[in-house]
Amino acid sequence: MKYLENRDSGLFCEVEADLADYVVIQGAIGTLGRAKRGKCYNLQDTDELVEEYCSRGFRVVAHPPPLSLPMVARELLPGAPLSPEELARFRPDALEELSEQRQFLWNGEMRRFLRRVFGGRRRCYNRVHHPRALAYEFETIAAWDSPSMEKEVSRDERGMVTHIGYRLNGQLVLMLVNSWQEGFIYPFFLELSSDGLGFSRRKHLLEEARELLIGFPSFCADYLQRIAEDERQELKLGKLKKVASVAFEPLVLGSLKSKGYDFRVEERRRGYVLRVQLAPITYVQLSLPYEGVVRSAGHVMDTIQMVKGMFYAAWVIMEVVPTPARMKWGVVRRRSSLYPAYYRSNPHWVMAMCGYVDRMLPREHHHAGLIEDYMAMMRRWCPRGIRFEKRAIKGAKHWVATGTTFEGDVLVSIRGHARGFDLYLTGFDGVINFNLETGLPSEEHMCAFIMGIPGFFGEVQASLDRQLGAAIFERRVLHWLHGLRGIRWCLEVRSGGEVRVFLEMPRGKMLKVYLFYDDYEETLAELTETIGRVDRAISIGRIPFSLRRRDWMEE
C-alpha cells in the first residue's frame, strides 16, 4: 500500500494492489475518502500509477497518519448473561472439527435464526466499495459489549476495525469481518476462507448487528442442548436397534418364511418397514419401531392375516393409506387427461381421430427440401404454448410436439425419414404416413392440427362421457356419499370412466376406492360392508398398517 498526500490541494491518495486488482482511495486529508477499483496485470502497473500521481504534485508518505474515526462511547447490550450450565455446553469437542452433516445442520439453523433477526428481510447486501466504507459502522459495533461473550477487536495499520471476534467459555463462536471477503458474519462452523453470511441492507446493518449479538449466545446454547439430546436419543436408538435385530429375524421374518409369504424389509432411522405381498400389485405395509419389535412380533402374523382376509372379502379395488395433512373433505375434484387409456379400444374414438386427421391435414403440399428443413419451418410456424424437441423413442429419433400449456402432455410425435415422416398420435394405436409422393401437409395446416388436438380431445371426451352416462354416475355416487353418517369423504372425478372415493378412517388413515362406469352399481352395494371391515381392522389392529395398490417392490 502506498499513501500519498498533496498538501497544496489538501488531498490524499492511497494505492493498494493484490494479484489482479488495484484500489485507489482519494479524498480530502482527514476524511475516509472514496474508493475506485481497477485491473492491474503486474506490480509495475501500480508503480506507474504512483508515478502518475507524483507527477500531479502528490508525495509518498512513509508513515500514513491514523484514520480520522469518531470516538464511540462503550455500551453494554441488553440481555441476561448465560448461566454456568449453558456456558458449559460450549466445549471444544462440540464446536471444533464438525462433520459435513453437522456443519450443514448448523448452517440451516443459523439461516433460520438470521431470518428472525432480520425480520424477514432477505440477505442481499453485497460489498461493492472498499471496506473503509463501513469503518464508522464497525467502529460503533466494536464499542458494544455483550453480557455473555468476550470481545476481541483487530485493526489494520491505519486503525480501522477489520475483525471483531466473540468468545464463549473460551471458544471462538462468532466473527464479524470488514474486508474484501464475501459476507460479514462468520459463525464458528464457517471457515474464514469461505463465503460468509451477509446483512440485508446497509441502512439496517447496525440494527441487525445489534439483534444478532443479543440473540446469538442463547441461540447457540439452545441448539447445542438440542444436539446433545439428539445424540442421547441416537445412542438409545442404537441400543434398541441392537436388541431388535436379534429378535426380528427369528420372530418376524422366520414366521413369514414358514408361511410362504414374499416380503421386503427396509431399515429406517426409528424402526423397520415391512412390506408383504398379498397380490401381484397389492401389498400390506407395517411399521415396527425398534423399541416395539419384541412386543409386537407376536401380532405381525395376526395383522397380516386380518388384512389379507379383509382384502379378499372385498370386491372393490381399494387402498388404505395415511391421510394427507392438507386433505379437503366434502368436495368434488376433477382430474382430466388428454389421453385416457380407456379410449384406445373405443371405436367411436378411433373413427373420430381418423376423421380429425383427414380434415385437418390435407395432402396438398409438396416440399422439395429435406425433412429437417420441413421440421424447422414447422417450428417457426408453431404458436406459443407448443414446442418441438428431439427425443429418442424406441431407439429412433422423433420430433415431439409438447403442449406446455397442457401440463406437458405430448400432443404428437413425428419420425422423419428420407421421403417424408410418420405421424404418431398419443392415445391412437396406429401410424399415419406422409411422403413426398402422396403429398405433405403445409406448415400452417400442421400447426393448426397440433393446436386443435386439446379441443378435439375435449369434444370427443364429452361425447363419450355422455354415452357412458358420466353425469348420472356422478350424481349416483354423490347421493350415496351424502347418505353416509359420521364419515367425511372426498370425490375425485376422472376422465375415461373412473372416479375415486376417499373416506376418512380412524387413526389418521384414509380409504381410497376406485369406481368405474361399467360396474359401479354392484360396487356401491358392496362398499358399505367394505367400509365396516376396514374400520374394524384399523380400530382393533395392534400394529398400524397401510394397504397399497402398486408394485410391492417399489420405494
XYZ file of C-alpha atoms in Angstrom:
555
model
C 0.000 0.000 0.000
C 1.317 3.453 -0.949
C -0.028 6.569 0.774
C 0.405 9.945 -0.996
C -0.530 13.498 0.014
C -0.799 16.813 -1.814
C -0.516 19.492 0.830
C -1.244 22.261 -1.653
C -4.659 20.872 -2.593
C -5.345 19.178 0.764
C -5.968 15.803 -0.883
C -4.614 12.330 -0.208
C -4.406 9.201 -2.314
C -3.886 5.539 -1.396
C -2.981 2.820 -3.879
C -3.496 -0.827 -2.857
C -2.824 -3.837 -5.064
C -3.403 -7.565 -4.913
C -2.947 -10.289 -7.511
C -5.110 -8.853 -10.281
C -6.769 -5.649 -9.000
C -5.848 -2.298 -7.639
C -7.829 0.102 -5.465
C -7.351 3.858 -5.420
C -8.806 5.765 -2.448
C -8.971 9.550 -2.849
C -10.372 12.329 -0.715
C -9.630 15.287 1.482
C -6.964 14.824 4.121
C -8.650 13.821 7.404
C -11.557 12.009 5.716
C -12.047 8.366 4.775
C -12.136 9.122 1.054
C -13.844 7.260 -1.766
C -12.591 4.065 -3.382
C -12.261 3.160 -7.060
C -11.321 -0.325 -8.249
C -9.463 -1.290 -11.425
C -7.467 -4.067 -13.085
C -3.685 -4.447 -12.939
C -1.620 -7.112 -14.596
C 1.593 -6.774 -12.585
C 3.091 -4.656 -9.815
C 4.723 -2.370 -12.369
C 1.271 -1.128 -13.307
C 0.703 0.151 -9.768
C 4.220 1.686 -9.693
C 3.372 3.575 -12.865
C 0.109 4.703 -11.244
C 2.011 6.034 -8.214
C 4.428 7.882 -10.522
C 1.485 9.431 -12.328
C 0.095 10.797 -9.057
C 3.558 12.080 -8.103
C 3.651 13.998 -11.356
C 0.453 15.771 -10.244
C 2.064 17.101 -7.049
C 1.460 14.174 -4.678
C 4.259 12.943 -2.453
C 4.669 9.477 -0.924
C 4.357 9.479 2.886
C 6.305 6.666 4.545
C 4.156 6.559 7.687
C 0.497 7.231 6.911
C -1.429 9.013 9.688
C -4.208 7.168 11.535
C -7.708 7.398 10.101
C -9.969 10.080 11.469
C -12.591 7.946 13.182
C -15.157 9.079 15.759
C -14.823 8.145 19.417
C -17.832 5.953 20.201
C -18.888 5.547 23.814
C -18.921 1.970 25.067
C -22.353 0.413 25.564
C -23.477 -2.770 27.296
C -26.027 -4.613 25.186
C -29.259 -5.647 26.914
C -29.901 -9.226 27.938
C -29.025 -11.587 30.763
C -25.716 -13.498 30.671
C -25.770 -17.224 30.071
C -25.951 -19.454 33.098
C -22.933 -21.627 34.071
C -24.827 -24.670 32.805
C -25.360 -23.035 29.405
C -21.746 -21.863 29.198
C -20.556 -25.402 29.907
C -22.157 -26.549 26.641
C -19.543 -24.599 24.644
C -16.865 -27.292 24.714
C -14.128 -27.736 22.109
C -15.472 -31.145 21.076
C -18.898 -29.590 20.380
C -17.585 -26.692 18.257
C -14.402 -27.892 16.553
C -13.836 -30.394 13.723
C -17.524 -30.676 12.856
C -18.602 -33.253 10.299
C -20.080 -32.098 6.975
C -23.539 -33.146 8.101
C -23.224 -31.251 11.367
C -21.973 -28.147 9.508
C -24.944 -28.424 7.172
C -27.385 -28.600 10.104
C -25.746 -25.655 11.876
C -25.859 -23.634 8.662
C -29.574 -24.290 8.231
C -30.360 -23.361 11.836
C -28.235 -20.213 11.570
C -30.069 -19.044 8.460
C -33.425 -19.551 10.188
C -32.118 -17.593 13.166
C -30.973 -14.750 10.882
C -34.405 -14.593 9.246
C -35.841 -13.857 12.680
C -33.085 -11.343 13.390
C -33.647 -9.520 10.104
C -37.416 -9.507 10.462
C -37.912 -11.488 7.273
C -35.719 -9.238 5.128
C -33.592 -11.074 2.594
C -29.807 -11.049 2.992
C -28.728 -9.383 -0.242
C -26.230 -6.686 0.810
C -23.068 -7.351 -1.214
C -19.979 -5.248 -0.732
C -19.325 -3.011 -3.754
C -16.977 -0.486 -2.112
C -13.772 -0.632 -0.141
C -14.110 -1.980 3.430
C -13.386 1.560 4.595
C -16.941 2.446 3.542
C -18.132 0.601 6.671
C -15.467 1.935 9.028
C -17.957 4.028 11.029
C -20.406 1.113 11.389
C -17.740 -1.339 12.580
C -16.325 1.272 14.959
C -19.776 1.502 16.535
C -20.144 -2.298 16.741
C -16.701 -2.568 18.343
C -17.910 -0.288 21.157
C -20.710 -2.678 22.114
C -20.094 -5.126 24.964
C -22.048 -8.366 25.224
C -23.083 -9.573 28.698
C -22.165 -13.160 27.715
C -19.436 -13.009 25.053
C -15.843 -11.832 25.363
C -14.826 -9.456 22.591
C -11.602 -9.278 20.551
C -11.096 -6.352 18.133
C -8.465 -6.379 15.352
C -7.438 -3.232 13.470
C -5.216 -2.546 10.461
C -2.215 -0.226 10.432
C -4.469 2.806 9.902
C -6.617 1.986 12.946
C -9.702 0.699 11.056
C -11.601 -2.243 12.565
C -11.186 -5.336 10.366
C -12.293 -8.225 12.622
C -14.404 -8.472 15.763
C -14.275 -11.892 17.423
C -16.567 -13.136 20.184
C -15.811 -15.988 22.583
C -17.985 -18.087 24.872
C -16.318 -20.208 27.534
C -13.017 -19.500 25.810
C -14.224 -20.781 22.407
C -14.369 -18.504 19.364
C -18.020 -18.675 18.293
C -18.566 -15.635 16.064
C -16.532 -13.325 13.854
C -17.701 -10.089 12.216
C -15.408 -9.283 9.296
C -14.904 -5.982 7.482
C -12.748 -6.896 4.498
C -12.980 -7.773 0.837
C -14.421 -11.193 1.676
C -17.947 -12.085 0.588
C -20.086 -11.758 3.688
C -19.659 -10.183 7.097
C -20.888 -12.862 9.550
C -18.730 -15.920 10.231
C -20.054 -18.290 12.911
C -17.691 -20.956 14.251
C -18.835 -23.540 11.692
C -17.747 -21.394 8.693
C -14.127 -21.031 7.652
C -12.850 -17.503 7.005
C -11.683 -18.728 3.606
C -15.302 -19.446 2.591
C -18.157 -17.074 1.848
C -19.777 -15.722 4.992
C -23.329 -14.660 5.751
C -24.471 -11.124 4.985
C -26.839 -8.471 6.214
C -29.996 -7.365 4.416
C -29.287 -3.671 3.700
C -26.554 -1.262 4.666
C -29.076 1.067 6.293
C -30.156 -1.819 8.556
C -26.618 -3.041 9.336
C -26.277 -1.560 12.834
C -29.789 -2.578 13.823
C -29.296 -6.147 12.578
C -25.811 -6.475 14.101
C -27.244 -5.398 17.446
C -30.020 -8.009 17.314
C -27.502 -10.625 16.186
C -25.167 -10.047 19.129
C -28.072 -10.014 21.611
C -29.642 -13.270 20.423
C -26.648 -15.305 19.224
C -25.466 -16.674 22.631
C -28.870 -18.085 23.614
C -29.429 -19.397 20.076
C -26.183 -21.387 20.226
C -26.831 -22.619 23.771
C -30.332 -23.841 22.868
C -29.187 -25.600 19.712
C -26.258 -27.240 21.498
C -28.755 -28.586 24.030
C -30.870 -29.984 21.184
C -27.784 -31.586 19.660
C -26.915 -33.227 22.990
C -30.470 -34.548 23.313
C -30.385 -35.861 19.732
C -27.096 -37.633 20.444
C -28.560 -39.251 23.549
C -31.591 -40.275 21.512
C -29.377 -41.719 18.766
C -27.436 -43.668 21.394
C -30.684 -45.002 22.816
C -31.944 -45.924 19.340
C -28.664 -47.724 18.662
C -29.120 -49.894 21.720
C -32.769 -50.563 20.853
C -31.823 -51.437 17.279
C -29.242 -53.927 18.504
C -31.830 -55.656 20.698
C -34.490 -55.517 17.962
C -32.187 -57.004 15.312
C -31.686 -60.082 17.495
C -35.429 -60.704 17.858
C -36.642 -59.511 14.445
C -35.075 -62.277 12.361
C -36.473 -65.346 14.176
C -39.750 -63.897 15.470
C -40.962 -61.982 12.412
C -39.050 -62.991 9.300
C -38.968 -66.647 10.329
C -42.774 -66.727 10.613
C -43.207 -65.084 7.213
C -40.829 -67.522 5.555
C -42.578 -70.505 7.107
C -45.939 -69.286 5.761
C -44.512 -68.776 2.257
C -45.025 -65.000 2.045
C -42.978 -62.789 -0.267
C -41.779 -59.791 1.722
C -39.317 -56.945 1.794
C -37.722 -55.274 4.833
C -36.332 -51.736 4.964
C -34.396 -50.376 7.935
C -35.105 -46.757 8.769
C -33.924 -44.422 11.476
C -36.529 -45.386 14.079
C -37.636 -48.829 13.011
C -38.353 -51.412 10.343
C -40.771 -51.053 7.436
C -42.131 -54.458 6.416
C -43.897 -54.992 3.085
C -45.745 -58.259 2.488
C -47.221 -59.116 -0.890
C -50.909 -60.023 -0.974
C -51.477 -59.843 -4.760
C -49.311 -59.038 -7.805
C -49.928 -55.289 -7.417
C -51.065 -55.099 -3.796
C -49.073 -55.279 -0.578
C -49.584 -54.536 3.107
C -47.053 -52.299 4.846
C -46.331 -52.493 8.584
C -44.221 -50.053 10.607
C -42.338 -51.660 13.529
C -40.401 -49.263 15.797
C -37.222 -50.716 17.283
C -38.486 -50.379 20.843
C -41.653 -52.316 19.994
C -40.297 -55.178 17.880
C -40.240 -57.734 20.709
C -43.644 -56.633 21.980
C -45.259 -56.539 18.508
C -43.619 -59.600 16.959
C -46.467 -61.862 18.032
C -49.070 -59.618 16.386
C -47.409 -59.341 12.956
C -48.898 -62.543 11.538
C -52.302 -61.788 13.086
C -52.328 -58.340 11.442
C -51.283 -59.717 8.064
C -53.944 -62.449 8.184
C -56.585 -59.897 9.192
C -55.675 -57.511 6.339
C -55.490 -60.400 3.881
C -58.972 -61.560 4.864
C -60.298 -58.004 4.588
C -58.688 -57.603 1.169
C -60.042 -60.817 -0.359
C -63.510 -60.356 1.168
C -63.918 -57.016 -0.606
C -64.991 -56.990 -4.251
C -63.709 -53.452 -4.768
C -60.354 -52.016 -5.754
C -59.132 -50.123 -2.708
C -56.178 -48.767 -0.730
C -55.733 -47.864 2.945
C -53.198 -45.041 3.252
C -52.319 -42.242 5.703
C -54.499 -39.145 5.377
C -52.635 -36.205 3.767
C -52.165 -33.216 6.043
C -53.971 -30.850 3.647
C -56.803 -33.147 2.673
C -60.049 -31.270 1.957
C -63.247 -33.134 2.763
C -66.729 -32.749 1.329
C -65.539 -31.538 -2.087
C -65.624 -32.853 -5.662
C -62.308 -32.698 -7.509
C -61.919 -33.172 -11.252
C -58.850 -34.647 -12.913
C -58.869 -34.750 -16.711
C -56.327 -36.320 -19.026
C -55.926 -35.732 -22.734
C -55.290 -39.418 -23.353
C -57.237 -41.814 -21.104
C -56.190 -45.385 -21.890
C -59.866 -46.410 -21.975
C -60.280 -44.605 -25.322
C -57.780 -46.707 -27.297
C -60.228 -49.591 -27.771
C -63.337 -47.421 -28.238
C -64.460 -47.444 -31.919
C -66.088 -44.009 -31.604
C -62.734 -42.568 -30.521
C -60.798 -44.249 -33.371
C -63.267 -43.060 -36.027
C -63.275 -39.537 -34.639
C -59.466 -39.394 -34.642
C -59.206 -40.611 -38.246
C -61.775 -38.037 -39.322
C -59.885 -35.259 -37.494
C -56.631 -36.191 -39.260
C -58.250 -36.265 -42.722
C -59.996 -32.957 -42.082
C -57.049 -31.042 -40.647
C -54.131 -32.474 -42.689
C -54.889 -32.300 -46.431
C -52.092 -33.807 -48.545
C -51.602 -30.880 -50.885
C -48.115 -29.554 -50.136
C -45.026 -30.918 -51.927
C -41.895 -29.850 -50.118
C -38.755 -30.247 -52.213
C -36.259 -29.854 -49.374
C -35.055 -32.192 -46.653
C -37.353 -33.309 -43.854
C -35.122 -31.414 -41.386
C -35.929 -28.198 -43.265
C -39.628 -29.043 -43.146
C -39.466 -29.568 -39.376
C -37.552 -26.316 -38.956
C -40.307 -24.488 -40.859
C -42.933 -26.123 -38.634
C -41.124 -24.931 -35.506
C -41.149 -21.370 -36.847
C -44.891 -21.567 -37.520
C -45.665 -23.260 -34.211
C -47.754 -20.959 -31.953
C -46.967 -20.063 -28.386
C -47.561 -22.880 -25.906
C -46.275 -25.649 -28.201
C -42.621 -26.540 -28.552
C -40.749 -29.104 -30.610
C -37.839 -31.136 -29.329
C -35.915 -34.222 -30.325
C -36.373 -37.402 -28.297
C -35.251 -40.991 -28.656
C -38.343 -43.227 -28.900
C -37.683 -46.975 -29.200
C -34.166 -46.290 -30.432
C -35.196 -43.858 -33.186
C -35.066 -40.065 -33.220
C -38.510 -38.443 -33.188
C -39.609 -34.846 -33.272
C -42.039 -34.482 -30.365
C -44.560 -31.646 -30.105
C -45.184 -30.933 -26.422
C -48.079 -28.805 -25.189
C -46.536 -26.656 -22.461
C -49.954 -25.218 -21.579
C -51.413 -28.716 -21.164
C -49.215 -29.852 -18.242
C -46.506 -31.057 -20.638
C -48.700 -33.673 -22.357
C -47.186 -34.914 -25.620
C -49.593 -33.959 -28.390
C -47.887 -35.675 -31.302
C -44.552 -37.302 -32.185
C -43.096 -37.254 -35.690
C -40.435 -39.597 -37.023
C -38.752 -38.194 -40.104
C -37.211 -40.283 -42.882
C -35.715 -39.663 -46.310
C -39.025 -39.306 -48.179
C -41.299 -37.831 -45.539
C -42.404 -38.553 -41.997
C -44.584 -40.848 -39.878
C -47.126 -39.278 -37.525
C -47.778 -40.936 -34.131
C -50.693 -39.692 -32.031
C -50.814 -40.381 -28.310
C -53.980 -42.292 -27.466
C -54.246 -43.713 -31.003
C -52.901 -47.179 -31.847
C -51.540 -46.694 -35.340
C -49.287 -44.616 -37.550
C -50.129 -42.155 -40.328
C -47.566 -41.930 -43.129
C -46.835 -38.794 -45.149
C -44.337 -38.740 -48.019
C -43.408 -36.574 -50.974
C -45.254 -38.764 -53.496
C -48.648 -38.571 -51.765
C -48.080 -35.024 -50.517
C -47.229 -33.395 -47.207
C -49.460 -31.072 -45.186
C -48.400 -27.441 -45.156
C -46.800 -25.914 -42.080
C -49.949 -23.883 -41.399
C -52.170 -26.965 -41.518
C -49.809 -28.977 -39.324
C -49.656 -26.257 -36.662
C -53.455 -25.831 -36.725
C -53.749 -29.614 -36.340
C -51.461 -29.679 -33.305
C -53.101 -26.693 -31.628
C -56.551 -28.179 -32.164
C -55.793 -31.542 -30.525
C -56.706 -30.499 -26.935
C -60.039 -29.025 -28.053
C -60.790 -32.040 -30.224
C -59.969 -34.417 -27.377
C -62.245 -32.437 -25.081
C -65.158 -32.700 -27.525
C -64.734 -36.441 -28.033
C -64.291 -36.971 -24.303
C -67.508 -35.078 -23.549
C -69.315 -37.128 -26.205
C -68.020 -40.397 -24.771
C -68.859 -39.307 -21.236
C -72.428 -38.652 -22.379
C -72.576 -42.127 -23.947
C -71.217 -43.694 -20.783
C -73.636 -41.783 -18.558
C -70.935 -39.910 -16.621
C -73.319 -37.297 -15.207
C -75.753 -39.976 -13.998
C -72.862 -41.940 -12.490
C -71.509 -38.909 -10.638
C -74.942 -37.989 -9.240
C -75.481 -41.579 -8.106
C -72.142 -41.701 -6.264
C -72.726 -38.275 -4.667
C -76.179 -39.367 -3.471
C -74.597 -42.437 -1.888
C -71.849 -40.355 -0.216
C -74.350 -37.898 1.258
C -76.123 -40.859 2.815
C -73.074 -41.830 4.874
C -73.265 -40.931 8.547
C -70.223 -39.824 10.519
C -67.717 -40.366 7.685
C -66.074 -37.494 5.852
C -65.491 -38.010 2.122
C -63.943 -36.535 -0.989
C -64.872 -37.408 -4.586
C -62.397 -37.223 -7.472
C -63.914 -37.468 -10.957
C -61.521 -38.615 -13.688
C -61.923 -38.926 -17.427
C -62.087 -42.321 -19.055
C -64.854 -43.800 -16.939
C -63.346 -43.637 -13.447
C -63.976 -41.902 -10.142
C -62.079 -42.218 -6.864
C -63.735 -42.001 -3.457
C -61.702 -41.010 -0.384
C -63.202 -41.859 3.016
C -61.833 -40.848 6.422
C -60.942 -43.762 8.687
C -59.770 -43.964 12.340
C -56.164 -43.441 13.465
C -55.302 -40.966 10.724
C -55.996 -43.412 7.895
C -57.965 -42.951 4.682
C -59.770 -45.483 2.486
C -59.324 -44.905 -1.252
C -61.822 -46.740 -3.513
C -61.721 -46.931 -7.328
C -65.112 -46.941 -9.098
C -65.790 -47.459 -12.822
C -68.789 -46.724 -15.040
C -69.469 -50.308 -16.062
C -69.862 -51.861 -12.579
C -70.467 -49.065 -10.090
C -73.913 -50.296 -9.034
C -72.503 -53.601 -7.762
C -69.515 -51.842 -6.202
C -71.635 -49.323 -4.254
C -73.771 -52.156 -2.913
C -70.643 -53.899 -1.621
C -68.872 -50.731 -0.439
C -70.853 -50.231 2.781
C -69.754 -53.612 4.123
C -66.178 -52.952 2.996
C -66.084 -49.688 4.949
C -67.164 -51.555 8.081
C -64.461 -54.207 7.632
C -61.738 -51.610 7.107
C -62.923 -49.562 10.085
C -62.831 -52.622 12.373
C -59.420 -53.730 11.075
C -57.899 -50.327 11.748
C -59.526 -49.967 15.143
C -58.654 -53.377 16.574
C -55.298 -53.851 14.869
C -52.343 -53.952 17.251
C -49.925 -52.720 14.542
C -50.592 -49.733 12.233
C -50.797 -50.851 8.608
C -51.277 -49.494 5.087
C -52.731 -51.342 2.123
C -51.233 -50.103 -1.127
C -52.077 -50.896 -4.722
C -48.814 -50.777 -6.676
C -45.740 -52.851 -7.375
C -44.777 -54.107 -3.934
C -41.037 -53.752 -4.696
C -41.324 -50.030 -5.433
C -39.953 -47.492 -2.994
